[in-house]
PDB file of C-alpha atoms in Angstrom:
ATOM      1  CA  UNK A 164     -57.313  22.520-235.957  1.00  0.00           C
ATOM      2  CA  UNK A 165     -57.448  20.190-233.249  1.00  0.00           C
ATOM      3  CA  UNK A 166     -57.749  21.143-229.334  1.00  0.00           C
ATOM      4  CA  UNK A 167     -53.652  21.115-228.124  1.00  0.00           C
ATOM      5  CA  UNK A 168     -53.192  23.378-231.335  1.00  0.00           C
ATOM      6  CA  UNK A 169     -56.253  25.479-230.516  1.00  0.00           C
ATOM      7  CA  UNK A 170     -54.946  25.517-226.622  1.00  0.00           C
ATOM      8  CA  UNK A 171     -51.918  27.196-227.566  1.00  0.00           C
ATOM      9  CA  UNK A 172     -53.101  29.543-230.005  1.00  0.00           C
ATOM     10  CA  UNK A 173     -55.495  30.978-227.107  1.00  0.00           C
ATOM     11  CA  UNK A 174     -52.012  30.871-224.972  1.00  0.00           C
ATOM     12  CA  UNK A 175     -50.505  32.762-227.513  1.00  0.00           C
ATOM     13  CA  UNK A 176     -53.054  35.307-228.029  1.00  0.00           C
ATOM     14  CA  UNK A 177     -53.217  35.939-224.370  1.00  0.00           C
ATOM     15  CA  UNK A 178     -50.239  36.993-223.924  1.00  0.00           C
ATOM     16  CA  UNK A 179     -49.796  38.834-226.840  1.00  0.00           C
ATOM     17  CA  UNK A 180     -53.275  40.237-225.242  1.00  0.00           C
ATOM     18  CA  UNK A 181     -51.008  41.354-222.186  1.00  0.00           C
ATOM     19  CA  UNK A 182     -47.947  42.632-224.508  1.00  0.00           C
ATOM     20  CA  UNK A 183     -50.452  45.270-226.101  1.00  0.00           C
ATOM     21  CA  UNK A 184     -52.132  46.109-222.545  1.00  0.00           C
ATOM     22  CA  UNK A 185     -48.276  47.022-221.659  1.00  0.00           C
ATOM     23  CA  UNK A 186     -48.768  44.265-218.621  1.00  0.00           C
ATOM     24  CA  UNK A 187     -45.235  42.322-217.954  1.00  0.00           C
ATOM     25  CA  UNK A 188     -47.448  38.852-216.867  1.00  0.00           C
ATOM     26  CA  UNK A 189     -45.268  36.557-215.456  1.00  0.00           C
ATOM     27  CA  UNK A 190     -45.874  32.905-215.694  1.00  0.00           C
ATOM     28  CA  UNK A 191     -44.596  30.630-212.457  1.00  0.00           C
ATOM     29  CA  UNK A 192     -45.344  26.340-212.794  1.00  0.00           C
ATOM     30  CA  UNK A 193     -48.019  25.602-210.273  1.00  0.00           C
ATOM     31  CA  UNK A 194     -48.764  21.939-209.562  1.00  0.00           C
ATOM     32  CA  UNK A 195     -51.920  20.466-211.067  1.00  0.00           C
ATOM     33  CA  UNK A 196     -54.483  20.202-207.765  1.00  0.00           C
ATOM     34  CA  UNK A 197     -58.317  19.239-207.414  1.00  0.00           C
ATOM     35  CA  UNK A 198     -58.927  21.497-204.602  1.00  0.00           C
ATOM     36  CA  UNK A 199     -58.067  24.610-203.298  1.00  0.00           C
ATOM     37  CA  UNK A 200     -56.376  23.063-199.773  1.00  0.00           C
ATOM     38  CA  UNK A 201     -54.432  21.181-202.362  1.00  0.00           C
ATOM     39  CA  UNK A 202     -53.638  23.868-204.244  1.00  0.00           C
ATOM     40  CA  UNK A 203     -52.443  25.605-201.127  1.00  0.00           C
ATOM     41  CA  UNK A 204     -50.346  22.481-200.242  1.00  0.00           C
ATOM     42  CA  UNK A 205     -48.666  22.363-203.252  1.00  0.00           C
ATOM     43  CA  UNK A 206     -47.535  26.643-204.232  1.00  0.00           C
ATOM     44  CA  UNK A 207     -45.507  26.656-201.170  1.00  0.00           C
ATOM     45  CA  UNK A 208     -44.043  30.279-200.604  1.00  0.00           C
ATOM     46  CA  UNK A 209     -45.644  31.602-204.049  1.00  0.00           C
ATOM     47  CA  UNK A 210     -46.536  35.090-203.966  1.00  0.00           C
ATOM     48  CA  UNK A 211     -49.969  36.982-204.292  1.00  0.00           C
ATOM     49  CA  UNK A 212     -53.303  36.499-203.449  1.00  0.00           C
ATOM     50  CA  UNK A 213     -54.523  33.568-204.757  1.00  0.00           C
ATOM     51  CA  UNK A 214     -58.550  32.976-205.747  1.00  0.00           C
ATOM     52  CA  UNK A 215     -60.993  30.675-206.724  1.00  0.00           C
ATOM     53  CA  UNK A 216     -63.094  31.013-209.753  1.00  0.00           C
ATOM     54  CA  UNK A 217     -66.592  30.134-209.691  1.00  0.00           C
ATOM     55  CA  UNK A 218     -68.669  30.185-213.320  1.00  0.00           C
ATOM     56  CA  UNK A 219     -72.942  30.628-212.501  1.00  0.00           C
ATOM     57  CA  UNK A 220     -75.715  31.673-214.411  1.00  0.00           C
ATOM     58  CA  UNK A 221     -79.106  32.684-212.637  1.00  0.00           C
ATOM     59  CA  UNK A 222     -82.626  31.250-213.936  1.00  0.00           C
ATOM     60  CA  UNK A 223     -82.706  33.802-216.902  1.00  0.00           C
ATOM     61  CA  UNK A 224     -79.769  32.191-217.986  1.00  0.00           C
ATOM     62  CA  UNK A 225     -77.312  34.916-217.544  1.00  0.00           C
ATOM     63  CA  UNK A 226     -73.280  34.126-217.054  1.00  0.00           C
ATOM     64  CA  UNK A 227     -71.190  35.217-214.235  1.00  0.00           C
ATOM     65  CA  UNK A 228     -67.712  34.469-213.586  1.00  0.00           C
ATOM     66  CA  UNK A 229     -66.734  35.246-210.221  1.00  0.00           C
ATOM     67  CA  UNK A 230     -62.862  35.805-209.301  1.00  0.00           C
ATOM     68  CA  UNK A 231     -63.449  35.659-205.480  1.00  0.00           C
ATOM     69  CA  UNK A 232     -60.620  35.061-202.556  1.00  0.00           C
ATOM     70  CA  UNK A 233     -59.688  31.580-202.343  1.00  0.00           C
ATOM     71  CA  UNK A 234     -60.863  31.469-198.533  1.00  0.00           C
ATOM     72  CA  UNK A 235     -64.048  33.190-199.293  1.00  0.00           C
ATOM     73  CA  UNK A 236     -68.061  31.320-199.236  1.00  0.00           C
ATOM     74  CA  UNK A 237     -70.531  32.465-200.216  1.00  0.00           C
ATOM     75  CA  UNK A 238     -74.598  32.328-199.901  1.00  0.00           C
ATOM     76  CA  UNK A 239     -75.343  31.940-203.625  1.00  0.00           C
ATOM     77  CA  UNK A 240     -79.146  33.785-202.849  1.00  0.00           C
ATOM     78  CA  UNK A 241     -77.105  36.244-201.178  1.00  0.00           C
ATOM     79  CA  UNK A 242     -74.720  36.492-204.403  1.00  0.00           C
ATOM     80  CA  UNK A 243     -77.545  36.792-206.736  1.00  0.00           C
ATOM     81  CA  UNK A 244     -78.697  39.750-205.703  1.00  0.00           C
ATOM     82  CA  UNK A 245     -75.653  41.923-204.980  1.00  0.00           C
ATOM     83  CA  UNK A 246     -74.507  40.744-208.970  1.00  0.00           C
ATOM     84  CA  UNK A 247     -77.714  42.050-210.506  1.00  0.00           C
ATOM     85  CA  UNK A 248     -78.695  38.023-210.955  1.00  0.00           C
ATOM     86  CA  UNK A 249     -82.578  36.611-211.497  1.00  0.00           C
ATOM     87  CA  UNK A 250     -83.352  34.015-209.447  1.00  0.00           C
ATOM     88  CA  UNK A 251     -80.819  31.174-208.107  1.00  0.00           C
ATOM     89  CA  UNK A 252     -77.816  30.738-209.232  1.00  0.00           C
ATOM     90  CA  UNK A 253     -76.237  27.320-210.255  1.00  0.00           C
ATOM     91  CA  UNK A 254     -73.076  26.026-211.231  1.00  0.00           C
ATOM     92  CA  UNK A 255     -71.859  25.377-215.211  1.00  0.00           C
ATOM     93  CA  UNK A 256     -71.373  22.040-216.436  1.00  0.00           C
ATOM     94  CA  UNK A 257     -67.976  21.581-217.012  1.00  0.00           C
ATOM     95  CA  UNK A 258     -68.613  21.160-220.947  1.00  0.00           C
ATOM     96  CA  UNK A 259     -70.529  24.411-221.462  1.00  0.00           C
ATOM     97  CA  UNK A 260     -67.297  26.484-219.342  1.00  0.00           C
ATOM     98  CA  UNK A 261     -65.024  24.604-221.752  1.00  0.00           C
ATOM     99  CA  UNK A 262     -67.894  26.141-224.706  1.00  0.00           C
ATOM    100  CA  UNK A 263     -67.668  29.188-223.219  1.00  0.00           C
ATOM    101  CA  UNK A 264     -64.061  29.884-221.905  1.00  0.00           C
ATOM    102  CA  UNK A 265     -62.360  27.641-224.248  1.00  0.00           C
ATOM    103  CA  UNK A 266     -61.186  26.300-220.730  1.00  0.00           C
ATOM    104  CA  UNK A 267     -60.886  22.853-218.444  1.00  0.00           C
ATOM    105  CA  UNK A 268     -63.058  22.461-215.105  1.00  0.00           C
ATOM    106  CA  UNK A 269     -60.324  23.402-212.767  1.00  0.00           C
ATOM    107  CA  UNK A 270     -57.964  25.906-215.068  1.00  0.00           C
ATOM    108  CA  UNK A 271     -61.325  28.345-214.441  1.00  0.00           C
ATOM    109  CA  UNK A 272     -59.857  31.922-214.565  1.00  0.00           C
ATOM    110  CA  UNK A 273     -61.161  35.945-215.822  1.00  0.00           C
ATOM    111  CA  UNK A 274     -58.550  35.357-218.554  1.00  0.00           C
ATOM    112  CA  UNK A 275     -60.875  32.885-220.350  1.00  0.00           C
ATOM    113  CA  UNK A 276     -63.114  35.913-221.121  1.00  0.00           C
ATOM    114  CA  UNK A 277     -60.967  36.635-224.116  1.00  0.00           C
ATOM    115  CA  UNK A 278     -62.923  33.796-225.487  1.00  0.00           C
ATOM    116  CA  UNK A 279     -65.823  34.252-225.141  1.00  0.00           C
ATOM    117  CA  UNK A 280     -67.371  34.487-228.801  1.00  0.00           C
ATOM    118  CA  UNK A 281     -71.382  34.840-227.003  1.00  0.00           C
ATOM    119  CA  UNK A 282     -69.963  37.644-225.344  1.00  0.00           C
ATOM    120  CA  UNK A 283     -72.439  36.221-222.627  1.00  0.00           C
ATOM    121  CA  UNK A 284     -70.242  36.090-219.465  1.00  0.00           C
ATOM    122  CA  UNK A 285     -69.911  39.002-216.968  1.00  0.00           C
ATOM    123  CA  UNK A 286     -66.947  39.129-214.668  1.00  0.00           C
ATOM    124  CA  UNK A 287     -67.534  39.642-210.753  1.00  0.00           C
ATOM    125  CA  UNK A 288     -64.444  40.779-209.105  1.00  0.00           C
ATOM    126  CA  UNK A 289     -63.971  40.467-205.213  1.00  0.00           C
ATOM    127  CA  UNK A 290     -63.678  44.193-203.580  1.00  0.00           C
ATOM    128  CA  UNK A 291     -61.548  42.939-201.018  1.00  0.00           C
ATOM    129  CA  UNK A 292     -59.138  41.761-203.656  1.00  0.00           C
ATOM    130  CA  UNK A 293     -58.544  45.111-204.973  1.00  0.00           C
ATOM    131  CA  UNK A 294     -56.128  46.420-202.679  1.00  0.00           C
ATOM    132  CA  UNK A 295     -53.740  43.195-203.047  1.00  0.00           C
ATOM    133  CA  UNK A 296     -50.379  44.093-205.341  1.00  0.00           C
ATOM    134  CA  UNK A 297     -50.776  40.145-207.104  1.00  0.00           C
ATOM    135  CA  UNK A 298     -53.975  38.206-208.249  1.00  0.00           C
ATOM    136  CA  UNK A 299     -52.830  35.073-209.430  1.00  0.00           C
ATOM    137  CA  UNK A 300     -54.923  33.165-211.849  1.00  0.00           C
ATOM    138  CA  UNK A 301     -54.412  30.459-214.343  1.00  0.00           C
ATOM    139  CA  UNK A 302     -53.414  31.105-217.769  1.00  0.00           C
ATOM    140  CA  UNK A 303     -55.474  29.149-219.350  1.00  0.00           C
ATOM    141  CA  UNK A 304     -53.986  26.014-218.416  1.00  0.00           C
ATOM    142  CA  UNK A 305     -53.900  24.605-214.679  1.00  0.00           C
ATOM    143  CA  UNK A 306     -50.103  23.835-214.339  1.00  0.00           C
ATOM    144  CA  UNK A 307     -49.224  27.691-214.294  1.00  0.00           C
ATOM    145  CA  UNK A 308     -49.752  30.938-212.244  1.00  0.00           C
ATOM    146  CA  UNK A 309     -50.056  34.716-213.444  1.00  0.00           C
ATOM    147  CA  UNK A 310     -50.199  37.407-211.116  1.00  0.00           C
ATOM    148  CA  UNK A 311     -52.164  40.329-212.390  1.00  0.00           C
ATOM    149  CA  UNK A 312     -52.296  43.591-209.950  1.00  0.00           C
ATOM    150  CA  UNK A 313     -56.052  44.344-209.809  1.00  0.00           C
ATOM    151  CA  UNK A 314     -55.881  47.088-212.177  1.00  0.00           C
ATOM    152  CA  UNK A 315     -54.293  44.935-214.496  1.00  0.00           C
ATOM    153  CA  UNK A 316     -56.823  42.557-214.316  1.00  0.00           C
ATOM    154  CA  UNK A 317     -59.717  44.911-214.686  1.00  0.00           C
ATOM    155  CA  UNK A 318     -57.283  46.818-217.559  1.00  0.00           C
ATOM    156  CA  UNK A 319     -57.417  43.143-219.382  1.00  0.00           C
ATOM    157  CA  UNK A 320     -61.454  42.535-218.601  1.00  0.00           C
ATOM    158  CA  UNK A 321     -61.751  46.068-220.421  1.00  0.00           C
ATOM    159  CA  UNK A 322     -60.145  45.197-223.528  1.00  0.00           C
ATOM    160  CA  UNK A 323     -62.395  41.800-223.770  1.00  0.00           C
ATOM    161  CA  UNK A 324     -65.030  45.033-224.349  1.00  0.00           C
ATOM    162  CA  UNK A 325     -66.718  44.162-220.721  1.00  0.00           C
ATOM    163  CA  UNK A 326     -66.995  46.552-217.691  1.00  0.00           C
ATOM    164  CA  UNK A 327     -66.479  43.963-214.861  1.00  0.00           C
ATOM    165  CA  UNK A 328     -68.699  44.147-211.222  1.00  0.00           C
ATOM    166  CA  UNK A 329     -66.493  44.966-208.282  1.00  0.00           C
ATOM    167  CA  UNK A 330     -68.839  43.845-205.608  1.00  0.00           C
ATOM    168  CA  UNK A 331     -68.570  43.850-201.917  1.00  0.00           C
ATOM    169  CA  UNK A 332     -69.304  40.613-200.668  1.00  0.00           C
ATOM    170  CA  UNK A 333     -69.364  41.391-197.078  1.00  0.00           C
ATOM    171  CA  UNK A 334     -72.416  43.675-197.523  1.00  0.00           C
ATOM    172  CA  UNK A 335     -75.821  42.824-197.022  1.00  0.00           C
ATOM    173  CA  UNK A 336     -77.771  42.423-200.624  1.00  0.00           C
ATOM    174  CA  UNK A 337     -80.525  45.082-201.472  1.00  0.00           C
ATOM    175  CA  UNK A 338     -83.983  44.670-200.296  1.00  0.00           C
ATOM    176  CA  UNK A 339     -85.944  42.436-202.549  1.00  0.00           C
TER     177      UNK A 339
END
């Protein structure tokens, strides 16, 4: 099977994923973008809370994907230890996400989880995301939007057989 066919298979299956979690996704275009400012530039009036998605592992070579407000930094030492992580935490290459996720560098998103054959990658969700109505993420592909409600997205994380981290980013990490 090549890659476009494989693509739209996983497209397929996620929302069929949705379907049988009883979630009504729907699916708005959203303009490819490199950045987040351009991404902002480019949604105009879009509804939701929008997020970036950042994919780390920590020296002992454990995954995190972390759904995070778009606006938000973050102190990756300081990240490490409120997730439970070993060590520092770097950034994936862009060809072990697209191993893992079965998704581009920039189309980064929770929903990728569903692929995740290793069944290595453990989803960090932003507390002060979960009182928003919409989280939108890609589908899969960069030129669309899905808004999720939080419980939605944690419903979907669920059924990938994971129990995702809700973590507090605004509080100080435990004492080493």
């Amino acid at each position: 099977m090549n890659r476009e066919t494989t693509d739209e298979t996983a497209y397929r299956c996620l929302f069929e994923r949705f379907a049988s979690l009883g979630i009504d996704a729907k699916v708005v275009p959203y303009p490819e973008h490199a950045t987040v400012e351009e991404g902002k530039a480019l949604r105009g009036a879009m509804a939701g809370t929008f997020t970036k998605n950042l994919l780390l592992k920590d020296k002992k070579g454990r995954h995190f994907l972390l759904a995070i407000h778009e606006d938000r930094t973050l102190d990756l030492k300081a990240v490490s230890a409120l997730v439970g992580g070993k060590g520092h935490l770097s950034f994936l290459a862009g060809e072990r996400m697209q191993a893992l996720l079965g998704v581009q560098p920039g189309a980064l998103t929770p929903l990728g989880l569903m692929q995740d054959d290793e069944g290595v990658v453990t989803v960090v969700i932003d507390a002060s995301l979960m009182g928003d109505a919409q989280l939108n993420f890609h589908p899969l592909r960069q030129t669309e939007s899905v808004g999720l409600a939080p419980q939605e997205l944690v419903a979907f994380v669920r059924s990938c057989g994971r129990e995702p981290l809700v973590v507090d980013f605004d509080t100080s990490p435990p004492a080493a």
